[in-house]
Each structure stands twice: as C-alpha cells, then as structure tokens.
Coordinates of C-alpha atoms in Angstrom, one line a residue:
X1 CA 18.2 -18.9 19.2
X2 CA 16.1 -18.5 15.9
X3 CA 13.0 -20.1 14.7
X4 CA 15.2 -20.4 11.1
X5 CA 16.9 -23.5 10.3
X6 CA 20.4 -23.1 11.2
X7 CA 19.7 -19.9 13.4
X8 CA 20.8 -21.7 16.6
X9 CA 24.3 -23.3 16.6
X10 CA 23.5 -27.2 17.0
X11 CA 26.9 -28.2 18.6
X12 CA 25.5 -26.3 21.7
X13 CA 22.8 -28.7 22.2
X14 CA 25.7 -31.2 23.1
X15 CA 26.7 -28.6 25.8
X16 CA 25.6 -29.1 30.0
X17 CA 23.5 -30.9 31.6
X18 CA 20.5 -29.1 31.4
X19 CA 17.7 -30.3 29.5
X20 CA 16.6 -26.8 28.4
X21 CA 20.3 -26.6 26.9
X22 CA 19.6 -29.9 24.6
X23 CA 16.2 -28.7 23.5
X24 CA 16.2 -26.6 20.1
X25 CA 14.0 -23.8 20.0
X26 CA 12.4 -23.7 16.3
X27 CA 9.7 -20.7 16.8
X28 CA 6.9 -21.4 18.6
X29 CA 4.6 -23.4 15.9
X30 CA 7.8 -25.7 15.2
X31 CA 8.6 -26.1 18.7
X32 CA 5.2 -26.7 20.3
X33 CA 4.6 -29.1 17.1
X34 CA 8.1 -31.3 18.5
X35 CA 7.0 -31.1 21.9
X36 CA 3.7 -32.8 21.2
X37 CA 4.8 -35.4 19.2
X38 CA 7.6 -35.9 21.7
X39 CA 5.0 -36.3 24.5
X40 CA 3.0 -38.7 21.9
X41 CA 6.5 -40.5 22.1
X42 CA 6.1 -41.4 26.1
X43 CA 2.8 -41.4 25.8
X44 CA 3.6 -44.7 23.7
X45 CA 6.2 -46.0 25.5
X46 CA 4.5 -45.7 29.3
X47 CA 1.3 -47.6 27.8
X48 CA 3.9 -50.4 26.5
X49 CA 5.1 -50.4 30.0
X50 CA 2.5 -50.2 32.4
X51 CA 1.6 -54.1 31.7
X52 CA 2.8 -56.2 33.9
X53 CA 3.8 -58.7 31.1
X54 CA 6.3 -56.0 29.3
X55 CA 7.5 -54.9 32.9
X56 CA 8.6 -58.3 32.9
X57 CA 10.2 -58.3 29.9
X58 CA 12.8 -55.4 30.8
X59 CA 14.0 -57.4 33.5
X60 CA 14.5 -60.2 31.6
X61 CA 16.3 -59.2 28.8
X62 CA 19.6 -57.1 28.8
X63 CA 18.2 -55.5 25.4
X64 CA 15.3 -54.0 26.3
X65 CA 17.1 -51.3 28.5
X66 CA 17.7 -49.5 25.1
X67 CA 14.4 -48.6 24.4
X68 CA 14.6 -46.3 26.7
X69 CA 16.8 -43.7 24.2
X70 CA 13.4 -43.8 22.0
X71 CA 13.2 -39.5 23.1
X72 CA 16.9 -38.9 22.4
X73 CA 16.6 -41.0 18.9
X74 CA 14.1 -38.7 18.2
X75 CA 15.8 -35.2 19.4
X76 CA 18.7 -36.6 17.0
X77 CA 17.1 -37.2 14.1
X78 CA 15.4 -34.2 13.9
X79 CA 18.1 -31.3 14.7
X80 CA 18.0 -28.3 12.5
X81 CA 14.5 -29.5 11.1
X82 CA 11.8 -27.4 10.3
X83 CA 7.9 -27.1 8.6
X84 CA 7.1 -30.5 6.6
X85 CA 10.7 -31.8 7.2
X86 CA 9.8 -32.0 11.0
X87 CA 6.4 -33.1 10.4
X88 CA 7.4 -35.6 7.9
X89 CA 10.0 -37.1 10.6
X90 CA 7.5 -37.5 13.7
X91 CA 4.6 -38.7 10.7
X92 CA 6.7 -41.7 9.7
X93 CA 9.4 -42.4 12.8
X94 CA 6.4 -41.8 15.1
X95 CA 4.5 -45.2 13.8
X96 CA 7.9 -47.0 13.3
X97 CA 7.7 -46.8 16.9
X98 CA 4.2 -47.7 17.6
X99 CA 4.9 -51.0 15.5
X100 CA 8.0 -51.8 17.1
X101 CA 6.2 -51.6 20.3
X102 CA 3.6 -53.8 19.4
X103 CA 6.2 -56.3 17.9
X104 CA 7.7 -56.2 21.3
X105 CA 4.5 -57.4 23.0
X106 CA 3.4 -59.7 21.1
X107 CA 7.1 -61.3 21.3
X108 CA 6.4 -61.0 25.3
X109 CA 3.0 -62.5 24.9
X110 CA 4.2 -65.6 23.2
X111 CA 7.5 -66.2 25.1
X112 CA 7.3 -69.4 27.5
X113 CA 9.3 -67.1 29.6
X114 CA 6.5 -64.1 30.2
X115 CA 3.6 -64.8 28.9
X116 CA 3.3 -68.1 27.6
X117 CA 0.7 -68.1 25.3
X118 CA 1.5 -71.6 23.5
X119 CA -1.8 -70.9 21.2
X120 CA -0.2 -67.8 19.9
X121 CA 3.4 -69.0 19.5
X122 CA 2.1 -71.6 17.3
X123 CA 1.0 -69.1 14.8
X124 CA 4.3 -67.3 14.4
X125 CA 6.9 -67.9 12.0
X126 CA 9.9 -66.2 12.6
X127 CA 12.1 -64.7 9.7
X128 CA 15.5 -63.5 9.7
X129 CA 16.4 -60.0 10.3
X130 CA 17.2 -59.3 6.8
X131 CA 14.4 -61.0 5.0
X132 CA 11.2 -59.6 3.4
X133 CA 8.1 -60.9 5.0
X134 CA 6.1 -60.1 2.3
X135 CA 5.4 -63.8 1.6
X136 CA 3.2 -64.1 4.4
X137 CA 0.5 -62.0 3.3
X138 CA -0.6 -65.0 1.8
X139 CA -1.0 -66.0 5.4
X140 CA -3.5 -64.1 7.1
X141 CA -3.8 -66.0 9.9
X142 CA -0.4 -66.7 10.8
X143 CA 2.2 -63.5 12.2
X144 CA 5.1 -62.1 10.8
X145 CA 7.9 -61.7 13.1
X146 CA 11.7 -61.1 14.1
X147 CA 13.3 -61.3 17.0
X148 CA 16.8 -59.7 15.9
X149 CA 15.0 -56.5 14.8
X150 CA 14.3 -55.5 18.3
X151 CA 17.2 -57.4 20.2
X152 CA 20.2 -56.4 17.5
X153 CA 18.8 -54.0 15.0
X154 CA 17.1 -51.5 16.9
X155 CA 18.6 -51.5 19.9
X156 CA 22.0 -50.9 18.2
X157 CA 20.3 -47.5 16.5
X158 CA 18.8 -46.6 19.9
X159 CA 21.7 -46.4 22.1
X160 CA 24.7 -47.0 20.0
X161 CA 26.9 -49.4 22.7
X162 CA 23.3 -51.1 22.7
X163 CA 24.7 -54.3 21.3
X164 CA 28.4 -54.3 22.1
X165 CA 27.9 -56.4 25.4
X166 CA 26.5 -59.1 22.7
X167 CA 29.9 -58.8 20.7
X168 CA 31.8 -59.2 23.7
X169 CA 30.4 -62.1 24.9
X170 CA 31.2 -63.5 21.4
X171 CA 34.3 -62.5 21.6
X172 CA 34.7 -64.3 25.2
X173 CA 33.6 -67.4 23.6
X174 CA 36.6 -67.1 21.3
X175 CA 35.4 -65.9 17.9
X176 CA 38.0 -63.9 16.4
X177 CA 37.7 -59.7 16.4
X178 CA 37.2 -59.5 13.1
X179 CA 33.8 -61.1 12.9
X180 CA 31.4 -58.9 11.0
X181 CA 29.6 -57.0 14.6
X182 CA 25.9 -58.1 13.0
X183 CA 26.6 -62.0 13.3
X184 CA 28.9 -61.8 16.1
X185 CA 26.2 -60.1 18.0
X186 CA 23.5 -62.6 17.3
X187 CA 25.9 -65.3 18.3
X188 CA 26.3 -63.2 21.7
X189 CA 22.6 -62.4 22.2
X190 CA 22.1 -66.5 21.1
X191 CA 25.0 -67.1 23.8
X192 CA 24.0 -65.2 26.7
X193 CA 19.9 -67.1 26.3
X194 CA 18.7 -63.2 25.6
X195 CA 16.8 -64.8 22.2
X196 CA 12.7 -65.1 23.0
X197 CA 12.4 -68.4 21.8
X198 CA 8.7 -68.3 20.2
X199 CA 7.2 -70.0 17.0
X200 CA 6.4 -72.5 15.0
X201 CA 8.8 -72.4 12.5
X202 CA 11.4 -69.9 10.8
X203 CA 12.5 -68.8 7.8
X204 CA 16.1 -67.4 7.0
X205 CA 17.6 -66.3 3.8
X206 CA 21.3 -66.3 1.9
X207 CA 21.0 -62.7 2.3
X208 CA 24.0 -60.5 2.6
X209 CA 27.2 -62.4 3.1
X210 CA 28.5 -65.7 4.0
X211 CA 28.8 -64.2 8.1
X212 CA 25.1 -63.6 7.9
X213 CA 24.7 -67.3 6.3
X214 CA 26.5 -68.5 9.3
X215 CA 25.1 -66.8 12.2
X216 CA 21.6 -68.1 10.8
X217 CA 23.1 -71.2 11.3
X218 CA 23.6 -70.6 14.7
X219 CA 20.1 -69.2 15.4
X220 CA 18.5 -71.7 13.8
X221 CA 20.7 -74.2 16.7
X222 CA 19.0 -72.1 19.4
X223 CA 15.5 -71.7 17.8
X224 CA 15.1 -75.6 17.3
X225 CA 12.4 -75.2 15.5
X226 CA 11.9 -76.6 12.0
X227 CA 13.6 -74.0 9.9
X228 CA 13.7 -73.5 5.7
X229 CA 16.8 -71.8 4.4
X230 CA 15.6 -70.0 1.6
X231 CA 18.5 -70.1 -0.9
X232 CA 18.1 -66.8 -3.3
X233 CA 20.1 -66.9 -6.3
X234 CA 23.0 -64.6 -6.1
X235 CA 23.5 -63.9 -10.0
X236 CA 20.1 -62.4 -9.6
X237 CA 20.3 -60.4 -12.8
X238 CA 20.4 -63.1 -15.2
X239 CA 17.7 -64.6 -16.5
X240 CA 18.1 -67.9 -16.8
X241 CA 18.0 -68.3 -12.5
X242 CA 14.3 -66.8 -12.4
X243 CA 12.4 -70.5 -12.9
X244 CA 14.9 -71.6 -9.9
X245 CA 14.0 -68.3 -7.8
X246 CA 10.7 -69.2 -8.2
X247 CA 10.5 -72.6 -7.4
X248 CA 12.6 -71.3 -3.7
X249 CA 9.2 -69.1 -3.2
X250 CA 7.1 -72.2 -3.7
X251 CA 9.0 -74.3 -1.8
X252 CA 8.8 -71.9 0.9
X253 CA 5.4 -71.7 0.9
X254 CA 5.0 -75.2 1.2
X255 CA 7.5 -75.2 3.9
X256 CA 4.8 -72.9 6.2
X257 CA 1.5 -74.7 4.9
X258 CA 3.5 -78.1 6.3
X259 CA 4.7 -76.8 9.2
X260 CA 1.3 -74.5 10.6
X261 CA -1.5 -76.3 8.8
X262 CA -2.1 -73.2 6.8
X263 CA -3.2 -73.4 3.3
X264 CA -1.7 -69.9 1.6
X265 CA -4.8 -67.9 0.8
X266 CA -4.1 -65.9 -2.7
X267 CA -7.3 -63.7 -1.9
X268 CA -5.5 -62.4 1.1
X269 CA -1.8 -62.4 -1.0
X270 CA -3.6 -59.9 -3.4
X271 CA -5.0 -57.6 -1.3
X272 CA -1.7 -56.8 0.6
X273 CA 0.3 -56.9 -2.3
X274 CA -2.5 -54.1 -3.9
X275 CA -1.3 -51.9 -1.0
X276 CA 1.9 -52.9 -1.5
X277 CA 2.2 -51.8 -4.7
X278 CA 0.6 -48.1 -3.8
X279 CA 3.1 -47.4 -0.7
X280 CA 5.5 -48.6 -3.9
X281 CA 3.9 -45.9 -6.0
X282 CA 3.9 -43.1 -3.4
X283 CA 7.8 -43.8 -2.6
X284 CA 8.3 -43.2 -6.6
X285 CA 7.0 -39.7 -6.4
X286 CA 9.1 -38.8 -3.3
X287 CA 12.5 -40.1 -5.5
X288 CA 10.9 -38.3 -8.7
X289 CA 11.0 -35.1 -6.6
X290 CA 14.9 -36.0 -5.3
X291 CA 15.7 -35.0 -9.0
X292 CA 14.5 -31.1 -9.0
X293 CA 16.3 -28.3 -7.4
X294 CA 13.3 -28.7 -4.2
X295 CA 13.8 -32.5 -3.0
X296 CA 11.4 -33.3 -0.2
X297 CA 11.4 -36.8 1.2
X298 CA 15.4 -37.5 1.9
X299 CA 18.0 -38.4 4.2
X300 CA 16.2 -40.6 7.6
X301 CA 12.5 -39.6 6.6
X302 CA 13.4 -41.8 3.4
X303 CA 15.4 -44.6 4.8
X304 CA 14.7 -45.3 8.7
X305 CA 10.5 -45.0 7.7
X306 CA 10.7 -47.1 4.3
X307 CA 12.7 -50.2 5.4
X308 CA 9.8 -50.7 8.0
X309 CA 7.4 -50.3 5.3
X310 CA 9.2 -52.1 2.5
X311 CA 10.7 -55.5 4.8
X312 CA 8.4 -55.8 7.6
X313 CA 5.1 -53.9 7.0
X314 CA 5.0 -55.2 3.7
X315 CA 1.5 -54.4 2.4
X316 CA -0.3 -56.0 5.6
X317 CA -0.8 -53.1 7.5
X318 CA -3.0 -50.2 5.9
X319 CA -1.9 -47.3 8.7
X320 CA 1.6 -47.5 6.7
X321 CA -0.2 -46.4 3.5
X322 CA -2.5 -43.9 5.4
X323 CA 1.3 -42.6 6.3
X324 CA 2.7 -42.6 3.1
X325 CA -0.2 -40.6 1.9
X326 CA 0.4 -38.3 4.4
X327 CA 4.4 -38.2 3.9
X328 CA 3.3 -37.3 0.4
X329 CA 0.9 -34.6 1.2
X330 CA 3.4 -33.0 3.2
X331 CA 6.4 -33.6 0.5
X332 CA 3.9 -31.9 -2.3
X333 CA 3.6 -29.0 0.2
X334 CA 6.9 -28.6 0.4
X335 CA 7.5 -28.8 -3.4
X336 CA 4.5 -26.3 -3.6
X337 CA 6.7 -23.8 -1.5
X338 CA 10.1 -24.5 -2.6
X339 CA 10.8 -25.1 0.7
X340 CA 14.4 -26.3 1.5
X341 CA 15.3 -29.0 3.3
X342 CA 18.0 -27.8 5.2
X343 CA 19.4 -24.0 6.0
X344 CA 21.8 -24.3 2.5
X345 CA 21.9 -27.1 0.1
X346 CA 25.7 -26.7 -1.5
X347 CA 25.7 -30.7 -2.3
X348 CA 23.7 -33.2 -3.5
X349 CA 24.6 -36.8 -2.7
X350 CA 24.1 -40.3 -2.3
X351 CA 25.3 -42.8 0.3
X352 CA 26.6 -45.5 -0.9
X353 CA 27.2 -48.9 0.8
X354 CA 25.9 -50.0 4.4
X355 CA 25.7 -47.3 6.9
X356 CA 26.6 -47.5 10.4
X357 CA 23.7 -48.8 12.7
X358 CA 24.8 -46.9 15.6
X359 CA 25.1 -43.8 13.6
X360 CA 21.8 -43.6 11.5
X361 CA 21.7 -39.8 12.3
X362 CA 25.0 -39.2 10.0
X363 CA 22.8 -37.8 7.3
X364 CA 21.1 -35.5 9.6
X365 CA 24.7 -34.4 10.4
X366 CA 25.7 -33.9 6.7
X367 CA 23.6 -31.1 5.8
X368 CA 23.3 -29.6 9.2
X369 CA 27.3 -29.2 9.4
X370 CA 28.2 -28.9 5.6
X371 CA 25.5 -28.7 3.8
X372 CA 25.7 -32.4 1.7
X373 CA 22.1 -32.9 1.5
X374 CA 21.4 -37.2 1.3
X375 CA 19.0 -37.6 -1.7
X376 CA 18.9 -41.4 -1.5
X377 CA 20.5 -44.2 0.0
X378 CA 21.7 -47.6 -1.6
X379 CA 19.3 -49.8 1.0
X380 CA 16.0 -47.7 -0.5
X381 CA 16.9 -48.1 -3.9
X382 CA 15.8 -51.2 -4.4
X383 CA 13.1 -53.1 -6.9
X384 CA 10.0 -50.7 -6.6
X385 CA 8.3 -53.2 -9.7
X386 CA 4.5 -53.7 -9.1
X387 CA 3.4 -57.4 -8.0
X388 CA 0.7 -59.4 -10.4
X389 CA -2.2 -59.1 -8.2
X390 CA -4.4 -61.4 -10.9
X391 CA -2.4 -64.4 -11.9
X392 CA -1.1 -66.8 -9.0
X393 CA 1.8 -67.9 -11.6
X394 CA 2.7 -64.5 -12.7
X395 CA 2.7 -63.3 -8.9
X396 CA 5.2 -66.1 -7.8
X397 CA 8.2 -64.8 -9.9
X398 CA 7.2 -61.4 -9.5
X399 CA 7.4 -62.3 -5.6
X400 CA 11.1 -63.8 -6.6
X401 CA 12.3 -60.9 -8.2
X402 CA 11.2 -59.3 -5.1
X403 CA 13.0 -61.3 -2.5
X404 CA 16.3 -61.3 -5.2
X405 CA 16.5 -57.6 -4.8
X406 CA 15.4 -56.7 -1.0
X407 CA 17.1 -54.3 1.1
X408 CA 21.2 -54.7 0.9
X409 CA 20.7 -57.9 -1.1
X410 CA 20.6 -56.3 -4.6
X411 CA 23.8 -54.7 -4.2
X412 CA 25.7 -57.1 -2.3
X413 CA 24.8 -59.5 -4.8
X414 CA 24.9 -60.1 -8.4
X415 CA 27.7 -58.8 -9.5
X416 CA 29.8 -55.4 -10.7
X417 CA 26.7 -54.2 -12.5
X418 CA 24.4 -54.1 -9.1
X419 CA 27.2 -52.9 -6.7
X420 CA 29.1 -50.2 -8.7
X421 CA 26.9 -49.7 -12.4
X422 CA 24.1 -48.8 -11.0
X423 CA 25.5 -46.0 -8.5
X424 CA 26.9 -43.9 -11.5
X425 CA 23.0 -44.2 -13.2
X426 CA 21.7 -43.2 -10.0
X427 CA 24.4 -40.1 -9.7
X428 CA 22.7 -39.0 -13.2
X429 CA 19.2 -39.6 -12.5
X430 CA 19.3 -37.5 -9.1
X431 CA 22.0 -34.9 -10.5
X432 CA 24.8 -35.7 -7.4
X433 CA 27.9 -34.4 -7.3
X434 CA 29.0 -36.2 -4.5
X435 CA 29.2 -39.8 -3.4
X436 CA 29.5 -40.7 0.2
X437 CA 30.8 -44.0 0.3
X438 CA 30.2 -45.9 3.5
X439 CA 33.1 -48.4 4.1
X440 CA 32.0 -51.0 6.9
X441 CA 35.7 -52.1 8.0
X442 CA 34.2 -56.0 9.0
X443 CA 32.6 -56.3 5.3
X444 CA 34.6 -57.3 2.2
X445 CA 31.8 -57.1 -0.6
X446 CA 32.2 -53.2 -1.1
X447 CA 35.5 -53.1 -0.3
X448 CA 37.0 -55.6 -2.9
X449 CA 35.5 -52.6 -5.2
X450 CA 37.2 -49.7 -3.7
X451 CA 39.9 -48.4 -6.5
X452 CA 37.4 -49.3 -9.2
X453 CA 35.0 -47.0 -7.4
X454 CA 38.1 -44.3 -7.3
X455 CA 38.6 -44.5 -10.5
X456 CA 34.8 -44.0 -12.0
X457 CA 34.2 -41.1 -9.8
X458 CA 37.0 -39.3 -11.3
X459 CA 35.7 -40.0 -14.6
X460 CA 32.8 -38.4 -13.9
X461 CA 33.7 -35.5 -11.4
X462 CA 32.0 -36.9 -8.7
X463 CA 33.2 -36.2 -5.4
X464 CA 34.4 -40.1 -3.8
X465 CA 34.0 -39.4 0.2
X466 CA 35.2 -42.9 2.3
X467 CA 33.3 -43.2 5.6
X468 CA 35.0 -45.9 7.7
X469 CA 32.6 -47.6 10.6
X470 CA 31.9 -50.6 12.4
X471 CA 28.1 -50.9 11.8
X472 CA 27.3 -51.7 15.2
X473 CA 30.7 -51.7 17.2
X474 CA 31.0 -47.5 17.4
X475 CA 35.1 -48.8 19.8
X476 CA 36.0 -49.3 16.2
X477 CA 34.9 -46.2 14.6
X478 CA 33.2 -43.8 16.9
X479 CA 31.1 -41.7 15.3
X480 CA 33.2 -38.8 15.2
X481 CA 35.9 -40.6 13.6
X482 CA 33.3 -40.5 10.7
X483 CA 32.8 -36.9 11.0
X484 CA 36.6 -36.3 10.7
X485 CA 36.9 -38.4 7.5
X486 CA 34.1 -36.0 5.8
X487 CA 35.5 -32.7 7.8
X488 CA 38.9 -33.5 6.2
X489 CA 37.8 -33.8 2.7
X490 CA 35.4 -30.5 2.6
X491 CA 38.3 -28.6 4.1
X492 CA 41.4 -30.0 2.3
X493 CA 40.2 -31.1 -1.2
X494 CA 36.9 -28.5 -1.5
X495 CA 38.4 -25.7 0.7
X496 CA 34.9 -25.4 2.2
X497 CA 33.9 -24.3 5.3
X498 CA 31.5 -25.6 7.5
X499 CA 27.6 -24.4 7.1
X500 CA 27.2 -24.4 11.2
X501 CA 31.2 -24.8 12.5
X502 CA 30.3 -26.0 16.4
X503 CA 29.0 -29.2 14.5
X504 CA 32.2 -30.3 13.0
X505 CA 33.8 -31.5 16.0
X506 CA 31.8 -32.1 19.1
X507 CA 31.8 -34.8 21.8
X508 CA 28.7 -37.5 21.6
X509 CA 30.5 -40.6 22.8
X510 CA 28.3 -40.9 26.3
X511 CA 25.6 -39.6 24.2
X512 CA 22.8 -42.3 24.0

C-alpha cells in the first residue's frame, strides 16, 4: 500500500469480503480527507431517512432500494484518486447527492401516495428526463422536477441491475428485446405503478430518438396531466429554423402560465440565467486547461457534476456556483502544481457517443488500468453561449439555441456536421490521440456513422476504440465485456501493457 497514485494495486480492492480489503489507503491526509466525506455521505443519507414520510417511500417504491449503493458509487469513482482530484470529486458528487436527496423528498412530499400535499403538487411541473429546465427560472414560484432522474437515471448509475426489473417487466408485456433499455424501462417503471404521479402539468421534449419520443408518449398516458410536447427543430444548425425554435419557447411558456396561473417573471429569468452564464464561464476555464500538458477538471468530475448543473440546476440554485468556484480553485491548484491527474498519462482522449449508465466509472477505469486519460465527453460539450440577460426578445432565441443543443441532443441531431465534424475539431482543440467511441447496441443514430468514423480517424492518426454497451441493461454488455474491447486494442494494435495489470480483468458483476 502507498499514499502514491497507483502504489496499491486497484484490482485487489475487488478481492474478500472484508471491508478493510475494499478501502484504498492514500496516505493519511488523502485517506482521512475520503473518510470524512464518506461519513458526510451517510450523514446525508440517514437524515433523508429518518422521516417518516421517506421511510415510507422505500417501501413503496422498488427504486428506491438503489440508493442505498450511494457509499460504493462513491468508493468507485474515486479509485486511484489523489490531492485536488479527490477533492474535486467529493466537492461536486458530494452536492449532486444532497440535491438528489432533496428532489427525492419533495417528490414524497407531493405524492398522493405518502405525503399528499395537494398545495405543493399543484406547483410542480414535471419535465422529461432529458430536458433542460432552464425555462423555469422564469418561474420562481413554481418547481422544477423529474421523476425519471431518480427512478431510471440514477438508480441505473447506483446499482447497475437497478433498472433491469423495469425492462423485464416490459419485456413481459410483450415489447420486443431490442427496445432501446431507457424507454423500455420507463414503460416498465409506468407498468409496474412505480411512477409518483405529482403535478400540475408536464413538459416533454423530441429529444434524442424516436424511442424516447414514444416512451414520452406513454408517460404522458400515466401522468394524465395536461402535457406540452415541446417539438425542437432537429436541423438545429440552420438558420432559417431559429424564428420556429423560438416561437416552441413561447408557446411553452404560455403552456405553464395557462396551466399554473403563473405569469413568467423576466426579473427572476435574468437573475438565474446571470448565474447561469458564470457556472457557464467557470466550465470554460476547466476545458481551456484540458488543452495543456496539466488537465485538471476531467473524466466523472466533468461529466457526472456538470449535467446536474447544466440540465437540472440550471442557474436556480447559487450553492452550484459556490461549487464551481470551488471546483476551479482546486483545478488552478492543480495547474499551479503540475499535478497529474492520474499515476501516468500515455493517452489523451475523448469519449465519444452515449456512455453506459450502469458503467459511469469506465473513465475512472481508463486511466487507472492503461493510462487513457478522458479530457471531455460528447454530453459536456455542448452550447456554453451566454444568455441575453437585458432584452426579453433577444433572451427567447438565445433560450432556443439553448434547448436545440442540450445534453445528447446536439449530437444526435442536426446532421453529419454535429455527430461526426465536430469530434475531429474537438480531437485538435484538446490535442487527443485517441477516440473512445461508445457504441450503445439498442441506438442506431451513432451507429449508421460507424465506417465513416473508421475512415476519418485513420486520416488523422487517431486511435478509433469501439466500446459496445447496453446503457442500462449491463446482461447485454457487462461491464467487463467493455473492458475487454479496450484491453484487446492496447495490447494487439498499441502492444501496450497495462499501467496497473490486476485492473484489466477483474470480476465486478455482483458488485453494486
């Protein structure tokens, strides 16, 4: 055991049943630093228990049982972490879960099921999983909130089977195996009466795909409540759509003010868009550092903390900027040092594509066990253009540019020039060499461009790595079915060996 990154062999913590065998000792400041923060974990998690009204909640729904992986989530995506790596994990995963929690209960406060509290319920408006809420921070009054992040999303990144009951169902009910495992889980969740049927009204988006379209369809069924499709233009890069992406905002917004009695309040709108725009701003400098030799803010501390901020906080919540401030004060530490983020850097990549939900420590495994070090990842790459905080006019297309290119969206959408263009300019701007290239078997959007994507890497020397998964179904792809596809390239076509070798085959299928 070593206090250096990469002194302790990390397949070992995979070993026995001891807890003292999982634990990684990191030196003493390192390790006492984890062991607070993983106490300020439970310390969370028993105050979001010990009312009577959540208590109920876990017996009620089948979901809920995976929040209790929170510790091991934690444990996983931070092995081989040290200094302001660590600290920059706990920082921004530690009020992820603090939201979440309070997400949770005010779901259980407003479910005719638990708590009941019609009053509340009737200021909710409930958005779809993969939709920006930043359009009611015109709403002060009102609450944000989704009910598929906790049931579907989360739970499927706490314990990765956490959502396969769901599919099954679905699959009972006679929709075909192939079914994209996001949609056919909702549909299972919707089946099995495990949805907290709460608020006024919804909002759902054309997001991703046409599954996604359909299994809001579905929801909405269960939901009945009034419900606004709001239909984004796909060909979002072309200019002539912008007046109609617009006029989708308004109608939106008239579709709440209808439905709640609420008049949308621009005062408000500003104010959360002004600290929108900062976390915006902060997030730039962590990517501008990505591009010299000492990249800070990577991997998980970049993606798992800034889709909370970016689709759900969305400017409302001033402890998220507080965070990114401190994110950035650790990151300019760390650039101030040269500090490393891993034991040995011999890659620098992107991933490409959407990654496996019940994998979301893959990056954390890449530059442990081979040293690929994840700069950036195609869901945080998206439209970091300040809001019009001035001019109501200006704001609303501003606001539709924003919603054309959320999370997934831009890429999936809007053409060759959005899904495969822009991964070469990004290849450039960070200085990769490698590419991984997540392939989710149930979607065809990236697929359809996999021999184009072939042949551009080669053009550029850019190492093209295929990671097969089933984004939320791990009996299709277990997770170290995706370690084997990257193990086989390193050692066949780059004749490298692994940086820590107990790490490149391991069993974690009965791990949480």
């Amino acid at each position: 055991m070593s206090k250096e990154a990469g002194g302790r062999k990390l397949g070992s913590l995979y070993d026995g049943k001891k807890a003292r065998k999982r634990r990684e000792w990191r030196g003493f400041k390192d390790t006492w630093y984890a062991y607070t923060q993983w106490l300020k974990i439970w310390k969370v998690l028993i105050k979001f228990a010990a009312k009577p009204r959540n208590i109920k909640g876990f017996f009620r729904y089948r979901w809920m049982l995976n929040f209790l992986a929170v510790p091991d989530f934690f444990d996983r995506h931070t092995e081989g972490m040290r200094d302001v790596q660590l600290r920059m994990a706990h920082t921004g995963l530690g009020l992820i879960v603090t939201d979440m929690c309070e997400m949770v209960e005010t779901i259980f406060k407003a479910d005719p099921r638990i708590g009941n509290d019609k009053a509340l319920s009737d200021r909710i408006v409930i958005f779809d999983e993969n939709m920006m809420s930043e359009i009611m921070n015109g709403f002060p009054n009102l609450r944000w909130l989704s009910v598929e992040v906790p049931s579907i999303y989360t739970s499927a990144m706490m314990n990765q089977t956490g959502v396969s009951h769901y599919i099954d169902v679905t699959s009972r009910f006679g929709i075909p195996g192939d079914v994209c495992p996001m949609p056919a889980a909702e549909l299972g969740l919707a089946i099995d009466d495990d949805f907290p049927l709460i608020g006024k009204c919804a909002v759902q988006c054309n997001t991703t795909c046409d599954g996604s379209a359909m299994g809001n369809g579905i929801e909405a069924m269960r939901f009945n409540i009034p419900t606004f499709q709001l239909a984004v233009p796909i060909r979002h890069t072309q200019e002539s759509v912008q007046d109609y992406a617009a006029d989708e905002i308004k109608n939106c917004i008239r579709f709440i003010e209808e439905n709640t009695g609420e008049t949308f309040d621009w005062n408000a709108f500003f104010a959360s868009m002004k600290t929108f725009n900062a976390e915006s701003e902060l997030t730039k400098e962590w990517l501008e550092m990505s591009r010299t030799p000492y990249p800070q803010v990577i991997g998980d501390n970049l993606a798992l903390y800034r889709y909370g901020v970016y689709q759900a906080a969305g400017g409302r919540n001033m402890e998220f900027l507080e965070t990114d401030r401190k994110i950035t004060a650790l990151a300019q530490e760390g650039y101030a040092k040269k500090l490393p983020v891993a034991k040995e850097v011999r890659h620098r990549a992107i991933t490409w594509g959407v990654q496996a939900a019940y994998y979301t420590a893959f990056p954390i495994w890449l530059q442990n066990c081979w040293g690929i070090a994840a700069l950036a990842d195609m869901l945080s790459l998206v439209s970091m253009e300040p809001i019009d905080t001035e001019d109501p006019e200006k704001a609303i297309y501003d606001l539709a540019h924003l919603y054309e290119n959320m999370i997934m969206r831009n890429r999936s959408n809007g053409g060759y020039e959005v899904g495969v263009e822009a991964l070469w300019r990004y290849c450039e701007y960070f200085n990769c060499d490698m590419v991984i290239m997540y392939a989710h078997m149930g979607c065809k959007a990236m697929s359809g461009y996999h021999g184009i994507f072939e042949e551009e890497a080669r053009k550029r020397g850019i190492h093209l790595i295929w990671v097969t998964h089933g984004l939320m179904k791990p009996e299709d792809a277990s997770r170290q079915d995706m370690r084997t596809e990257v193990n086989r390239y390193m050692r066949t076509v780059l004749r490298e060996e692994p940086v820590d070798p107990t790490l490149e085959e391991f069993d974690d299928a009965k791990c949480w």
